[in-house]
Coordinates of C-alpha atoms in Angstrom, one line a residue:
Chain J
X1 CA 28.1 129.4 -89.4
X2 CA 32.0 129.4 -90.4
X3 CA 32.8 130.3 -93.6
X4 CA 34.2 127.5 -95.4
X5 CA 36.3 127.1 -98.5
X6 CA 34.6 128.3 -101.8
X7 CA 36.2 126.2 -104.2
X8 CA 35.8 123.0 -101.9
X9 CA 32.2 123.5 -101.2
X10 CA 31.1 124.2 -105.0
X11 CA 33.0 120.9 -105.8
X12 CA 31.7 118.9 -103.6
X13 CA 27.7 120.7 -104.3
X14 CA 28.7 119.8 -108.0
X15 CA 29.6 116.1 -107.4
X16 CA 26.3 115.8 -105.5
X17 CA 24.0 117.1 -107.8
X18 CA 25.7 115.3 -110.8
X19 CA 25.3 112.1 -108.3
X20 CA 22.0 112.7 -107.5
X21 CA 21.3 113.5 -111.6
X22 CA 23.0 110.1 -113.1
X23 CA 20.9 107.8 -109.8
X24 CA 17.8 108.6 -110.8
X25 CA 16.2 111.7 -108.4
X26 CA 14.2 114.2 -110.1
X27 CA 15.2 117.7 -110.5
X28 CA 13.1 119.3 -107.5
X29 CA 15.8 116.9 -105.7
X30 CA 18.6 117.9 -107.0
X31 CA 17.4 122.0 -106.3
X32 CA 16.7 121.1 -103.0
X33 CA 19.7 119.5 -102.0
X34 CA 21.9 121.9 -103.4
X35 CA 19.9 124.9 -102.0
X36 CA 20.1 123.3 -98.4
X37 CA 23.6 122.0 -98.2
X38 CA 24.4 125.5 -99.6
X39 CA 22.5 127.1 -97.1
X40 CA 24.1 125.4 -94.4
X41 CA 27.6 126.7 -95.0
X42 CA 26.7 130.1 -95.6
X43 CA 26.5 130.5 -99.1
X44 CA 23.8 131.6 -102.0
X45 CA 23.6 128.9 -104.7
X46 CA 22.0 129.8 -107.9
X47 CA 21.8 126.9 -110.7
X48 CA 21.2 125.5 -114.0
X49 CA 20.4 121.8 -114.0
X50 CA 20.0 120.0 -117.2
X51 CA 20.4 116.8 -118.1
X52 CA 23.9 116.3 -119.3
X53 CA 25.4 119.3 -117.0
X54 CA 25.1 121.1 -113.8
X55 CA 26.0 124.6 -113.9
X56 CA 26.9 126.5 -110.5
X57 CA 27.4 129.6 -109.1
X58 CA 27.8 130.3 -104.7
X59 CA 27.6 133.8 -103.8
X60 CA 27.6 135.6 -100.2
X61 CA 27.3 138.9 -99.2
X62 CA 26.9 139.8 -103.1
X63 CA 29.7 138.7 -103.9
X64 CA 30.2 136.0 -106.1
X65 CA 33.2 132.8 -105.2
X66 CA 32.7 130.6 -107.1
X67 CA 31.2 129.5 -110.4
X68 CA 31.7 125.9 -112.5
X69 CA 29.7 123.4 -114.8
X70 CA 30.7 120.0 -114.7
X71 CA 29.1 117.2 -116.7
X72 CA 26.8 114.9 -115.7
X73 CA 27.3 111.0 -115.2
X74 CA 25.9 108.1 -117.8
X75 CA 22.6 107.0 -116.5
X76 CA 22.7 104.4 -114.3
X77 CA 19.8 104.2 -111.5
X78 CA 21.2 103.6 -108.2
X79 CA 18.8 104.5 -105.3
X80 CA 21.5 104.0 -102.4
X81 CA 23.4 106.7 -103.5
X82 CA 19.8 109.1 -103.7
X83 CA 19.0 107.6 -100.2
X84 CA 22.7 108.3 -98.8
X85 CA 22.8 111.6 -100.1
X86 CA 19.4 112.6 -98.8
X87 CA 20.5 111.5 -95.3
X88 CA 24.3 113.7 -95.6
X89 CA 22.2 116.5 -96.5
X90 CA 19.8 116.5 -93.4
X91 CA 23.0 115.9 -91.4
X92 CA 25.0 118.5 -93.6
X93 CA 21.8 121.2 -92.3
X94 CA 21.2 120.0 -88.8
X95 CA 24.5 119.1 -87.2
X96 CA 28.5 120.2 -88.3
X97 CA 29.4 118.1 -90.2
X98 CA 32.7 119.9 -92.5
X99 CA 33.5 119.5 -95.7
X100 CA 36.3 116.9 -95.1
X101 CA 33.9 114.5 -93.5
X102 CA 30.9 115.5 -96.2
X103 CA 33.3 114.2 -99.2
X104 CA 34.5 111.2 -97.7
X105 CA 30.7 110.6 -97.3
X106 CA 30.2 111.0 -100.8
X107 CA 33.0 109.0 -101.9
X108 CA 32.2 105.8 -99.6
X109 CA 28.5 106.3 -100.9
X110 CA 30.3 106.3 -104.6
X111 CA 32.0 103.3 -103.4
X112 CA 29.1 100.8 -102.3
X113 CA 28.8 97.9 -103.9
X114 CA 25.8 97.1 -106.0
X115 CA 23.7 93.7 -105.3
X116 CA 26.2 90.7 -107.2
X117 CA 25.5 89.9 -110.6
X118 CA 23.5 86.6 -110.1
X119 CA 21.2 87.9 -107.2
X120 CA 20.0 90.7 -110.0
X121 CA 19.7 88.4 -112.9
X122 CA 17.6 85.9 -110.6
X123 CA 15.8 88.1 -109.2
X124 CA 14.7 90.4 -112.1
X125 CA 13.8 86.6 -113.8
X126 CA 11.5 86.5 -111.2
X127 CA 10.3 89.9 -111.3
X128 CA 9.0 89.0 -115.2
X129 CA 7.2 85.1 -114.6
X130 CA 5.4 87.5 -111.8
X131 CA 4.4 89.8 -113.8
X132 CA 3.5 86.8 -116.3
X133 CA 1.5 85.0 -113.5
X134 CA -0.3 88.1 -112.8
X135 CA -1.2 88.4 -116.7
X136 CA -3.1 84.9 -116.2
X137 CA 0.2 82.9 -117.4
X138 CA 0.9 79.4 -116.4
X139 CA 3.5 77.8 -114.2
X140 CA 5.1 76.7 -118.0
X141 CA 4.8 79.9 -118.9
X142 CA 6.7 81.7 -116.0
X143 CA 9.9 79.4 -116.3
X144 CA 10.0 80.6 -120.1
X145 CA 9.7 83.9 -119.0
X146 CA 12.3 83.6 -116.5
X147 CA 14.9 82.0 -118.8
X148 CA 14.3 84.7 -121.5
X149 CA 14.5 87.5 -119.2
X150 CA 17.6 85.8 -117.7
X151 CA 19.4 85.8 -121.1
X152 CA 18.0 89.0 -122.2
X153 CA 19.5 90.8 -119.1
X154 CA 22.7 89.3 -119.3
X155 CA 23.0 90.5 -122.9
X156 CA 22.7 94.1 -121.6
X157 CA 24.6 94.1 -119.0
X158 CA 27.5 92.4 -120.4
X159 CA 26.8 95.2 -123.8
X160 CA 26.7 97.6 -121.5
X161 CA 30.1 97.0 -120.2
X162 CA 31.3 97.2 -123.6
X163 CA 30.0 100.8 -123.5
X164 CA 27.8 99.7 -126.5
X165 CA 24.8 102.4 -127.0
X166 CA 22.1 102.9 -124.4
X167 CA 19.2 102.3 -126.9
X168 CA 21.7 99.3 -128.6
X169 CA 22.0 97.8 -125.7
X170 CA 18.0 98.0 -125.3
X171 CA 17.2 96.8 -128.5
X172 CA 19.1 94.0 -128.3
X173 CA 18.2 92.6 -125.0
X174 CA 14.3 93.1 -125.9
X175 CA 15.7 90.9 -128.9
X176 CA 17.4 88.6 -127.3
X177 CA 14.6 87.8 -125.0
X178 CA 12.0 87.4 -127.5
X179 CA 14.1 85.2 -129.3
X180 CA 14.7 83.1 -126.8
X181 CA 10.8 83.1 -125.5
X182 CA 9.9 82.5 -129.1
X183 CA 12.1 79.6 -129.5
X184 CA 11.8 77.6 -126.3
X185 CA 8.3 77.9 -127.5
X186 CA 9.2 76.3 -130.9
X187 CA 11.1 73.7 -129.0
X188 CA 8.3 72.7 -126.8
X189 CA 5.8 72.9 -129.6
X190 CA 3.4 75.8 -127.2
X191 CA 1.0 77.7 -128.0
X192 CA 1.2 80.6 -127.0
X193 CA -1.2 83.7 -126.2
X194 CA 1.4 86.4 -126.5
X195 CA 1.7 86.4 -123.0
X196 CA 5.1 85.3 -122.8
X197 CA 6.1 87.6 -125.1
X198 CA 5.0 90.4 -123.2
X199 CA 5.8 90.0 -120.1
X200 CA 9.6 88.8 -120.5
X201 CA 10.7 92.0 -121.9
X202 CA 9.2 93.8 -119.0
X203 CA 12.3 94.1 -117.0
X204 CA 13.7 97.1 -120.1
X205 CA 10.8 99.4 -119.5
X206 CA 11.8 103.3 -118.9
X207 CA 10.0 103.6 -115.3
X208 CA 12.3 105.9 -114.2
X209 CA 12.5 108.4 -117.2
X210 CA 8.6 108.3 -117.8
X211 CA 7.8 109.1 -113.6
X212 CA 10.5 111.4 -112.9
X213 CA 9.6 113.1 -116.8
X214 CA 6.3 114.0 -115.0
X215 CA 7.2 115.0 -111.7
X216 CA 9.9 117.1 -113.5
X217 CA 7.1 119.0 -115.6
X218 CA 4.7 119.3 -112.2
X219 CA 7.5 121.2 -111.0
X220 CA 8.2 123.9 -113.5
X221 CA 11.1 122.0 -114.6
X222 CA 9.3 121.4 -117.8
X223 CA 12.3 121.1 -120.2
X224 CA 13.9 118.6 -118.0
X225 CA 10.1 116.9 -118.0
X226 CA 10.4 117.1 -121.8
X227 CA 13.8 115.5 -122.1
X228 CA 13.3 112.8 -119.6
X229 CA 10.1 112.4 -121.5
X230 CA 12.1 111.7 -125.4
X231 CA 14.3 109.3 -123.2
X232 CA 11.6 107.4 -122.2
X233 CA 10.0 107.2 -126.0
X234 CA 13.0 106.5 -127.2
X235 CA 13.8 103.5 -125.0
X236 CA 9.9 102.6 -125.9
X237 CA 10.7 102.1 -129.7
X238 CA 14.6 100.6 -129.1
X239 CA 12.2 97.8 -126.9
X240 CA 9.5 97.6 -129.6
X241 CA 11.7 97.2 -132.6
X242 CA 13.9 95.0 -130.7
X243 CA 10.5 92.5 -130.3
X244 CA 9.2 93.2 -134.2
X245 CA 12.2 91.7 -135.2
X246 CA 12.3 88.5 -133.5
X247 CA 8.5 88.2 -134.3
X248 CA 9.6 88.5 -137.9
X249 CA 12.0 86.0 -137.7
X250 CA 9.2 83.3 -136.2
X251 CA 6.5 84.9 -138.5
X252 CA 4.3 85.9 -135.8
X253 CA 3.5 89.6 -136.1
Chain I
X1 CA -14.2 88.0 -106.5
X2 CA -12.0 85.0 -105.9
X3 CA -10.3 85.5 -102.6
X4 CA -7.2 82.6 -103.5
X5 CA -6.4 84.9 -106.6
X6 CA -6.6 88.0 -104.6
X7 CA -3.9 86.9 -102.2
X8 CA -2.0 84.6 -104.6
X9 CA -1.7 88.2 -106.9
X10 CA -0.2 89.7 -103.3
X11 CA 3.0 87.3 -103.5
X12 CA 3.5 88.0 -107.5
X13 CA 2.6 91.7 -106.8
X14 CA 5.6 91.8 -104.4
X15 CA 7.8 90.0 -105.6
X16 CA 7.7 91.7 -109.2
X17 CA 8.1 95.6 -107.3
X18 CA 11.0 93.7 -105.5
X19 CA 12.6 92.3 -108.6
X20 CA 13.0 96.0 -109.9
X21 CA 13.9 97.3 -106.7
X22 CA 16.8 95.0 -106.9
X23 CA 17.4 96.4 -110.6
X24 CA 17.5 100.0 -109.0
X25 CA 20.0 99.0 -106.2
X26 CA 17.8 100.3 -103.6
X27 CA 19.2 100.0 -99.7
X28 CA 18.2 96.6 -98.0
X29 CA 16.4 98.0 -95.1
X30 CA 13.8 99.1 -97.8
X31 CA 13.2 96.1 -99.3
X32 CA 10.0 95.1 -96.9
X33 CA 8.3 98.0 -97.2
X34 CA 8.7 97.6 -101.0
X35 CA 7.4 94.4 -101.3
X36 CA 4.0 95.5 -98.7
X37 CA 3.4 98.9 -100.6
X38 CA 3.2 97.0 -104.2
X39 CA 1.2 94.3 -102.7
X40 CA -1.3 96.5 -101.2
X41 CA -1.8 99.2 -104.3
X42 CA -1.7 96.4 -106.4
X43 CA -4.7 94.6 -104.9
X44 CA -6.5 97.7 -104.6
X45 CA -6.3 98.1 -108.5
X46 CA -7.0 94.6 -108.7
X47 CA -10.4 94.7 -107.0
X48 CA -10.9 98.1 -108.8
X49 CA -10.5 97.6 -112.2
X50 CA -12.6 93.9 -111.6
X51 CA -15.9 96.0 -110.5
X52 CA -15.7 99.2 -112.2
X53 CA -14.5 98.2 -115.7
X54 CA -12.1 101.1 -115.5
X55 CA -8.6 100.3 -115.9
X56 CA -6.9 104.3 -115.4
X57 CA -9.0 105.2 -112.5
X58 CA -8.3 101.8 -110.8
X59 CA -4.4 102.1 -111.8
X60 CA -4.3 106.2 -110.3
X61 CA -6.2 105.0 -107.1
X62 CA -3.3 102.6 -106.6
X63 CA -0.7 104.5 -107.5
X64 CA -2.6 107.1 -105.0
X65 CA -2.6 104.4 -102.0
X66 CA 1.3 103.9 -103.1
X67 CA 2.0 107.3 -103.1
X68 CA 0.6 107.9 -99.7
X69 CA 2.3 104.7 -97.9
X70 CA 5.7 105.7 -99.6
X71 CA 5.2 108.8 -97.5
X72 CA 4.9 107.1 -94.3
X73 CA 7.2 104.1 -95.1
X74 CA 10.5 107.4 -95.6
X75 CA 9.6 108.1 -92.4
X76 CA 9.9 105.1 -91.2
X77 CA 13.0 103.7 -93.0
X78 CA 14.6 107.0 -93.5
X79 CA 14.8 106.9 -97.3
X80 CA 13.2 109.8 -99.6
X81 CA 9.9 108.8 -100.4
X82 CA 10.6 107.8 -104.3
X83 CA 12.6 105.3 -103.6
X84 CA 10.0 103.5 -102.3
X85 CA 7.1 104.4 -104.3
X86 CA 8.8 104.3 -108.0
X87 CA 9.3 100.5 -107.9
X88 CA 6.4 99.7 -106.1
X89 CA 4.1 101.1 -109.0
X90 CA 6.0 99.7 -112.0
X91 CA 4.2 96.1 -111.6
X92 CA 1.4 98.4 -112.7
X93 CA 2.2 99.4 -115.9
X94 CA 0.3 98.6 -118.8
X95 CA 2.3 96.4 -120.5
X96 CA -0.2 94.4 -122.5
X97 CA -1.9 97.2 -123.8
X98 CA 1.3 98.9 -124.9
X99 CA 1.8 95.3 -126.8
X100 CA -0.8 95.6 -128.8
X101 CA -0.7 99.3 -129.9
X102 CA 3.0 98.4 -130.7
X103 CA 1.7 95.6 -132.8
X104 CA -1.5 97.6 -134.3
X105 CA 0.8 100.6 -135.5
X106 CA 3.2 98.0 -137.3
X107 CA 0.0 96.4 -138.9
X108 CA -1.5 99.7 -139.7
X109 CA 2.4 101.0 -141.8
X110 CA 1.5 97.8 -143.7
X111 CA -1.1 96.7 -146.2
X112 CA -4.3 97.2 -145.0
X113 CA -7.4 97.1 -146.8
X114 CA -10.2 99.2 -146.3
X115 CA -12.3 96.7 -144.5
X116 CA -9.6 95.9 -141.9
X117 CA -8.5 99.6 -141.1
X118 CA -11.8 100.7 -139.4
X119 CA -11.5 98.0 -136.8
X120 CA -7.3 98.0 -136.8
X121 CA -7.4 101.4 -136.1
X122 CA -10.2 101.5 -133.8
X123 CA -8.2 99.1 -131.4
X124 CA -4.8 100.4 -132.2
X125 CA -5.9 104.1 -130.5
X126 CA -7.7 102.7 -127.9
X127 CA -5.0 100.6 -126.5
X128 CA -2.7 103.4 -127.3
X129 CA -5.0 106.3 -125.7
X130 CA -5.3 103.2 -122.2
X131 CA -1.1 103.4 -122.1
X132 CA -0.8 106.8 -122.4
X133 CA -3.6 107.4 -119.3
X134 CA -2.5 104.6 -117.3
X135 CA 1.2 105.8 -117.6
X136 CA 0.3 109.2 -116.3
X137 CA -2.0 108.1 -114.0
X138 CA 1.0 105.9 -112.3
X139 CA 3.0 108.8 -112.1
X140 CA 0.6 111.3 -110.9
X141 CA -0.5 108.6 -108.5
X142 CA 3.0 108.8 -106.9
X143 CA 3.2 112.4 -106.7
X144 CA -0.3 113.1 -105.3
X145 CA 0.8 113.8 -101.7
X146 CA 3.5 116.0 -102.6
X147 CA 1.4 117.9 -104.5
X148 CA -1.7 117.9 -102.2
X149 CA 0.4 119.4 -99.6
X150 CA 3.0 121.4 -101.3
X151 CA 0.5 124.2 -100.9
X152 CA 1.2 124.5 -97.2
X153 CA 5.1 125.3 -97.7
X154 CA 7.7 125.5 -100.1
X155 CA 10.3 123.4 -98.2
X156 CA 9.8 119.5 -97.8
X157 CA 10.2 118.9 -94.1
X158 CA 6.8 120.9 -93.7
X159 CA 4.8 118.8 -95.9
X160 CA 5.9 115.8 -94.4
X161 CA 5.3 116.1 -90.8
X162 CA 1.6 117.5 -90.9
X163 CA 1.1 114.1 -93.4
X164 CA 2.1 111.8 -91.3
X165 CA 0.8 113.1 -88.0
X166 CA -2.9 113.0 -89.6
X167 CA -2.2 109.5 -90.6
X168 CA -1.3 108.8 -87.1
X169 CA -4.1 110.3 -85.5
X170 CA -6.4 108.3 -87.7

């Protein structure tokens, strides 16, 4: 294996690994990759991964080259990046692929575009009067859910561009939406069996903190586990205080 | 059990796991096996939970099946197995139970008399002790083959290969 640039590969390890952080992998993932990429051009990597940074140091032949932290991303789950990644770094360990090549990788995975706007909205809609069907609901039902969760979405994405606060941002769309589900239920003069209500703020729950909290502490990365873990809570009570309050306001609690 | 429900619950199975998928910006090519693996662990849990009464041990043996096919399906679609496996069990969370512990504990900080708070807070914990299980049985559900196997090797690409080679052979 030829010995490559120090400074180039610790870069490009860090970008991954801070990639691979902000997308949604668990920790074990991030090691790994890291490790094996390393590996593969002839370098020791020992690490510090936490949340907000990734801390790096490559070493060969006992000698240390290079050494950086760089911070981490704002969460934003984006499995084609984790899925991209995964593949550069079995290509990255099995063929030669150099370090030019491996960064223009990363930066057209960087680059790729996210489903549009509308396809999400619709289809998240539809995710929730599912997930309201399956909890017994009726066809009415569903297109209530689908409306709120709609409008509740499009509140936080268009807060989140604003770079409004993650847990704002939260607590107003699980507003929004029960607002909206409370009120087209007003309108229509339906009774409801809370089932609506339920299942159209659905879309805002923490899956990925809460699974990856657990893998994380399976692991041994246990303060990772724990943080991911307060992330998820926390995103639990923006979600549930965001609903208490438009209950209030219809006097339903 | 009614068969129409069973396979009308397939479509709204799928399609919820695929709504979130979407959410996740997960690659197009694993969008089938998505909808199939949410489908399939969610009628499992279905038909458990309807004859044994238990809704963790229903939710961990889907999450088990999901885990298990996620396994097979990044194989087969060349993805890490996560990206399958985490939307696929999210239309299994409990959501209405985490409803009405949310509701119980704002019920409980207000006034309660004594006649009301045995029976308030008997509910409250119980749907709050049914989240709790149910959300770490989904997670542990997912993991289960990775940490069945992780025994035989450190490094991934061992685990995987002996995995799917006994599900071939069987």
């Amino acid at each position: 294996m030829n010995r490559n640039e120090p400074l180039q590969t610790g870069t490009l390890l860090l970008e991954i690994g801070a990639l691979l952080m902000t997308s949604g992998a668990n920790t074990n993932r991030v090691r790994v990759t890291i490790k094996r990429i390393a590996e593969s051009y002839g370098y020791t990597a020992d690490y510090l991964i936490t949340h907000r940074a990734i801390m790096l140091t490559l070493s060969s032949e006992e000698q240390q080259e290079f050494n950086q932290i760089k911070q981490t991303y704002g969460f934003v789950p984006n499995f084609k990046v984790v899925s991209g990644i995964s593949r550069l770094s079995w290509e990255i360990a099995n063929e030669q692929v150099s370090l030019e090549e491996a960064a223009k990788e990363v930066e057209r995975l960087k680059q790729l575009p996210h489903y549009s706007r509308w396809v999400i909205l619709a289809v998240v809609g539809l995710a929730c009067s599912s997930f309201c069907r399956l909890a017994g609901g009726s066809f009415f039902e569903m297109a209530i859910v689908f409306i709120a969760s709609f409008t509740g979405l499009f509140c936080k994405q268009e807060l989140g561009k604003r770079q409004v606060n993650a847990y704002v941002g939260v607590f107003m769309a699980a507003f929004v939406t029960t607002l909206v589900t409370g009120g087209v239920a007003k309108f229509f003069n339906y009774e409801h069996e809370n089932i609506a209500f339920i299942t159209a703020i659905l879309y805002l729950i923490p899956g990925i903190p809460f699974i990856n909290s657990t893998s994380d502490i399976l692991d041994g990365n246990s303060l990772n586990g724990v943080v991911r873990a307060v992330n998820g809570f926390a995103i639990s009570f923006a979600i549930a205080s965001g609903l208490i309050f438009a209950l209030l306001i219809y006097n339903l609690v | 059990m009614n068969t129409s429900v069973l396979l009308e619950s397939w479509i709204w199975f799928g399609i919820a796991a695929v709504g979130f998928a979407v959410l996740f910006n997960v690659p197009k090519r694993t969008l089938l096996p998505i909808f199939l693996m949410a489908a399939l662990g969610g009628t499992l849990k279905l038909i458990l939970v309807q004859n044994t009464e238990n809704v963790v041990l229903g939710t961990l043996c889907g999450a088990v099946l999901v885990g298990f096919l996620s396994i097979y399906a990044a194989h087969l679609r060349h993805s890490p197995p996560f990206v399958f496996a985490i939307p696929s069990v999210i239309p299994m969370v409990p959501g209405s139970f985490a409803y009405h512990t949310m509701k119980g504990v704002i019920k409980l900080s207000g006034h309660v008399n004594a006649l009301e708070f045995n029976s308030l807070l008997r509910e409250t914990v119980n749907s709050g002790l049914k989240t709790l299980f149910i959300l770490l049985a989904i997670s542990i559900g997912v993991f289960a083959p990775m940490l069945i196997t992780r025994r035989n090797s450190a490094k991934e690409i061992n685990i995987r290969i002996p995995v799917l080679k006994s599900k071939r052979k069987s």
